[in-house]
Amino acid sequence: MIPTGVQIFLALEPVDMRWSFDRLSGAAQEAIGYEARSGALFVFYGKRKDALKVLFFDGSGMVIFYKRFDRGVVKVPTDAAPGTKQIELDDAMLEALLDGIVLEEKPASRRRAVH
């Protein structure tokens, strides 16, 4: 459940999905311009766009929500102005993103036959 009235930011550059609390907090400060403990939710995606991480402060500590999609990839908005590092989402946009509604199908993987 997303608290009402919370700012939600999507970073528009992929991050290394191995990053945890400290690196994602730094990315929130650098790419989005907000302190990770500000109360906002910070959404990040990886290079393959098949997973999302949401970083937030719940009042007593930092929390990471990690979702890897079984099918599809995150469709990042392409209408942002050049050089834009983040966009603000509303509750419905985040819910749709997490529910997989704003996904595009993954390209078929090219598996090599094992001889």
PDB file of C-alpha atoms in Angstrom:
ATOM      1  CA  MET A   1       0.000   0.000   0.000  1.00  0.00           C
ATOM      2  CA  ILE A   2       1.301   3.417  -0.954  1.00  0.00           C
ATOM      3  CA  PRO A   3       0.723   6.153   1.622  1.00  0.00           C
ATOM      4  CA  THR A   4      -1.352   9.000   0.199  1.00  0.00           C
ATOM      5  CA  GLY A   5       0.330  12.301  -0.472  1.00  0.00           C
ATOM      6  CA  VAL A   6       3.841  10.852  -0.749  1.00  0.00           C
ATOM      7  CA  GLN A   7       6.090  12.088  -3.540  1.00  0.00           C
ATOM      8  CA  ILE A   8       7.215   9.303  -5.880  1.00  0.00           C
ATOM      9  CA  PHE A   9      10.238   9.690  -8.142  1.00  0.00           C
ATOM     10  CA  LEU A  10      11.402   7.418 -10.959  1.00  0.00           C
ATOM     11  CA  ALA A  11      15.099   7.686 -11.822  1.00  0.00           C
ATOM     12  CA  LEU A  12      15.487   7.671 -15.602  1.00  0.00           C
ATOM     13  CA  GLU A  13      18.960   6.112 -15.666  1.00  0.00           C
ATOM     14  CA  PRO A  14      19.373   2.415 -14.867  1.00  0.00           C
ATOM     15  CA  VAL A  15      21.231   1.380 -11.717  1.00  0.00           C
ATOM     16  CA  ASP A  16      23.106  -1.763 -10.774  1.00  0.00           C
ATOM     17  CA  MET A  17      20.421  -3.924  -9.186  1.00  0.00           C
ATOM     18  CA  ARG A  18      23.003  -5.267  -6.722  1.00  0.00           C
ATOM     19  CA  TRP A  19      23.001  -1.860  -5.045  1.00  0.00           C
ATOM     20  CA  SER A  20      21.504  -1.755  -1.597  1.00  0.00           C
ATOM     21  CA  PHE A  21      20.561   0.938   0.907  1.00  0.00           C
ATOM     22  CA  ASP A  22      23.627   3.190   0.868  1.00  0.00           C
ATOM     23  CA  ARG A  23      24.222   3.229  -2.890  1.00  0.00           C
ATOM     24  CA  LEU A  24      20.530   3.733  -3.660  1.00  0.00           C
ATOM     25  CA  SER A  25      20.382   6.525  -1.063  1.00  0.00           C
ATOM     26  CA  GLY A  26      23.296   8.183  -2.844  1.00  0.00           C
ATOM     27  CA  ALA A  27      21.551   7.743  -6.193  1.00  0.00           C
ATOM     28  CA  ALA A  28      18.404   9.371  -4.771  1.00  0.00           C
ATOM     29  CA  GLN A  29      20.481  12.362  -3.683  1.00  0.00           C
ATOM     30  CA  GLU A  30      22.504  12.584  -6.909  1.00  0.00           C
ATOM     31  CA  ALA A  31      19.944  11.777  -9.594  1.00  0.00           C
ATOM     32  CA  ILE A  32      16.772  12.981  -7.936  1.00  0.00           C
ATOM     33  CA  GLY A  33      18.060  15.666  -5.590  1.00  0.00           C
ATOM     34  CA  TYR A  34      16.280  14.478  -2.462  1.00  0.00           C
ATOM     35  CA  GLU A  35      17.577  13.026   0.772  1.00  0.00           C
ATOM     36  CA  ALA A  36      16.583   9.346   0.974  1.00  0.00           C
ATOM     37  CA  ARG A  37      15.047   9.930   4.426  1.00  0.00           C
ATOM     38  CA  SER A  38      12.815  12.721   3.101  1.00  0.00           C
ATOM     39  CA  GLY A  39       9.736  10.504   3.111  1.00  0.00           C
ATOM     40  CA  ALA A  40       9.510  10.219  -0.688  1.00  0.00           C
ATOM     41  CA  LEU A  41       9.584   6.921  -2.575  1.00  0.00           C
ATOM     42  CA  PHE A  42      12.451   6.457  -5.024  1.00  0.00           C
ATOM     43  CA  VAL A  43      11.990   3.984  -7.883  1.00  0.00           C
ATOM     44  CA  PHE A  44      14.971   2.529  -9.744  1.00  0.00           C
ATOM     45  CA  TYR A  45      15.282  -0.008 -12.548  1.00  0.00           C
ATOM     46  CA  GLY A  46      18.200  -2.078 -13.825  1.00  0.00           C
ATOM     47  CA  LYS A  47      19.917  -2.187 -17.201  1.00  0.00           C
ATOM     48  CA  ARG A  48      17.803  -5.149 -18.382  1.00  0.00           C
ATOM     49  CA  LYS A  49      14.634  -3.357 -17.198  1.00  0.00           C
ATOM     50  CA  ASP A  50      13.236  -6.591 -15.799  1.00  0.00           C
ATOM     51  CA  ALA A  51      13.170  -5.461 -12.158  1.00  0.00           C
ATOM     52  CA  LEU A  52      12.366  -2.467  -9.981  1.00  0.00           C
ATOM     53  CA  LYS A  53      13.624  -1.366  -6.589  1.00  0.00           C
ATOM     54  CA  VAL A  54      11.719   1.135  -4.472  1.00  0.00           C
ATOM     55  CA  LEU A  55      13.630   2.817  -1.650  1.00  0.00           C
ATOM     56  CA  PHE A  56      11.826   4.593   1.153  1.00  0.00           C
ATOM     57  CA  PHE A  57      12.097   5.609   4.784  1.00  0.00           C
ATOM     58  CA  ASP A  58       9.219   4.309   6.910  1.00  0.00           C
ATOM     59  CA  GLY A  59       9.926   6.496   9.930  1.00  0.00           C
ATOM     60  CA  SER A  60      12.092   3.979  11.755  1.00  0.00           C
ATOM     61  CA  GLY A  61      14.471   2.820   9.024  1.00  0.00           C
ATOM     62  CA  MET A  62      15.164   2.426   5.330  1.00  0.00           C
ATOM     63  CA  VAL A  63      13.150  -0.112   3.329  1.00  0.00           C
ATOM     64  CA  ILE A  64      13.793  -1.606  -0.107  1.00  0.00           C
ATOM     65  CA  PHE A  65      10.989  -3.163  -2.099  1.00  0.00           C
ATOM     66  CA  TYR A  66      12.376  -5.289  -4.945  1.00  0.00           C
ATOM     67  CA  LYS A  67      10.214  -6.660  -7.739  1.00  0.00           C
ATOM     68  CA  ARG A  68      11.494  -8.850 -10.570  1.00  0.00           C
ATOM     69  CA  PHE A  69       9.035  -9.420 -13.398  1.00  0.00           C
ATOM     70  CA  ASP A  70       8.419 -12.922 -14.710  1.00  0.00           C
ATOM     71  CA  ARG A  71       7.490 -11.567 -18.140  1.00  0.00           C
ATOM     72  CA  GLY A  72       8.009  -8.209 -19.729  1.00  0.00           C
ATOM     73  CA  VAL A  73      10.249  -5.286 -19.006  1.00  0.00           C
ATOM     74  CA  VAL A  74       9.744  -1.842 -17.498  1.00  0.00           C
ATOM     75  CA  LYS A  75       8.748   0.685 -20.119  1.00  0.00           C
ATOM     76  CA  VAL A  76      10.525   3.890 -19.169  1.00  0.00           C
ATOM     77  CA  PRO A  77       8.802   7.097 -20.300  1.00  0.00           C
ATOM     78  CA  THR A  78      10.513   8.491 -23.375  1.00  0.00           C
ATOM     79  CA  ASP A  79       8.792  11.866 -23.447  1.00  0.00           C
ATOM     80  CA  ALA A  80      11.042  13.452 -20.788  1.00  0.00           C
ATOM     81  CA  ALA A  81      13.187  16.392 -21.862  1.00  0.00           C
ATOM     82  CA  PRO A  82      16.790  15.519 -22.787  1.00  0.00           C
ATOM     83  CA  GLY A  83      19.034  15.512 -19.720  1.00  0.00           C
ATOM     84  CA  THR A  84      16.159  14.833 -17.337  1.00  0.00           C
ATOM     85  CA  LYS A  85      17.346  12.507 -14.558  1.00  0.00           C
ATOM     86  CA  GLN A  86      13.996  11.773 -12.932  1.00  0.00           C
ATOM     87  CA  ILE A  87      10.264  12.202 -13.246  1.00  0.00           C
ATOM     88  CA  GLU A  88       7.613  12.391 -10.573  1.00  0.00           C
ATOM     89  CA  LEU A  89       4.931   9.709 -10.627  1.00  0.00           C
ATOM     90  CA  ASP A  90       1.514   9.740  -9.035  1.00  0.00           C
ATOM     91  CA  ASP A  91       0.082   6.876  -6.990  1.00  0.00           C
ATOM     92  CA  ALA A  92      -1.794   5.373  -9.941  1.00  0.00           C
ATOM     93  CA  MET A  93       1.287   5.406 -12.180  1.00  0.00           C
ATOM     94  CA  LEU A  94       3.362   3.595  -9.547  1.00  0.00           C
ATOM     95  CA  GLU A  95       0.608   1.047  -8.921  1.00  0.00           C
ATOM     96  CA  ALA A  96       0.380   0.373 -12.665  1.00  0.00           C
ATOM     97  CA  LEU A  97       4.163   0.043 -12.930  1.00  0.00           C
ATOM     98  CA  LEU A  98       4.296  -2.420 -10.019  1.00  0.00           C
ATOM     99  CA  ASP A  99       1.294  -4.361 -11.358  1.00  0.00           C
ATOM    100  CA  GLY A 100       3.044  -4.793 -14.694  1.00  0.00           C
ATOM    101  CA  ILE A 101       0.500  -2.786 -16.638  1.00  0.00           C
ATOM    102  CA  VAL A 102       3.046  -0.426 -18.180  1.00  0.00           C
ATOM    103  CA  LEU A 103       5.277  -3.191 -19.427  1.00  0.00           C
ATOM    104  CA  GLU A 104       6.421  -4.125 -22.880  1.00  0.00           C
ATOM    105  CA  GLU A 105       7.206  -7.731 -23.770  1.00  0.00           C
ATOM    106  CA  LYS A 106      10.781  -8.954 -23.397  1.00  0.00           C
ATOM    107  CA  PRO A 107      12.452  -9.818 -26.679  1.00  0.00           C
ATOM    108  CA  ALA A 108      12.755 -13.556 -27.151  1.00  0.00           C
ATOM    109  CA  SER A 109      16.063 -14.726 -25.762  1.00  0.00           C
ATOM    110  CA  ARG A 110      18.458 -16.316 -28.167  1.00  0.00           C
ATOM    111  CA  ARG A 111      19.546 -19.460 -26.420  1.00  0.00           C
ATOM    112  CA  ARG A 112      22.372 -21.377 -27.898  1.00  0.00           C
ATOM    113  CA  ALA A 113      21.930 -25.062 -28.346  1.00  0.00           C
ATOM    114  CA  VAL A 114      24.215 -27.150 -26.177  1.00  0.00           C
ATOM    115  CA  HIS A 115      25.941 -29.891 -28.129  1.00  0.00           C
TER     116      HIS A 115
END
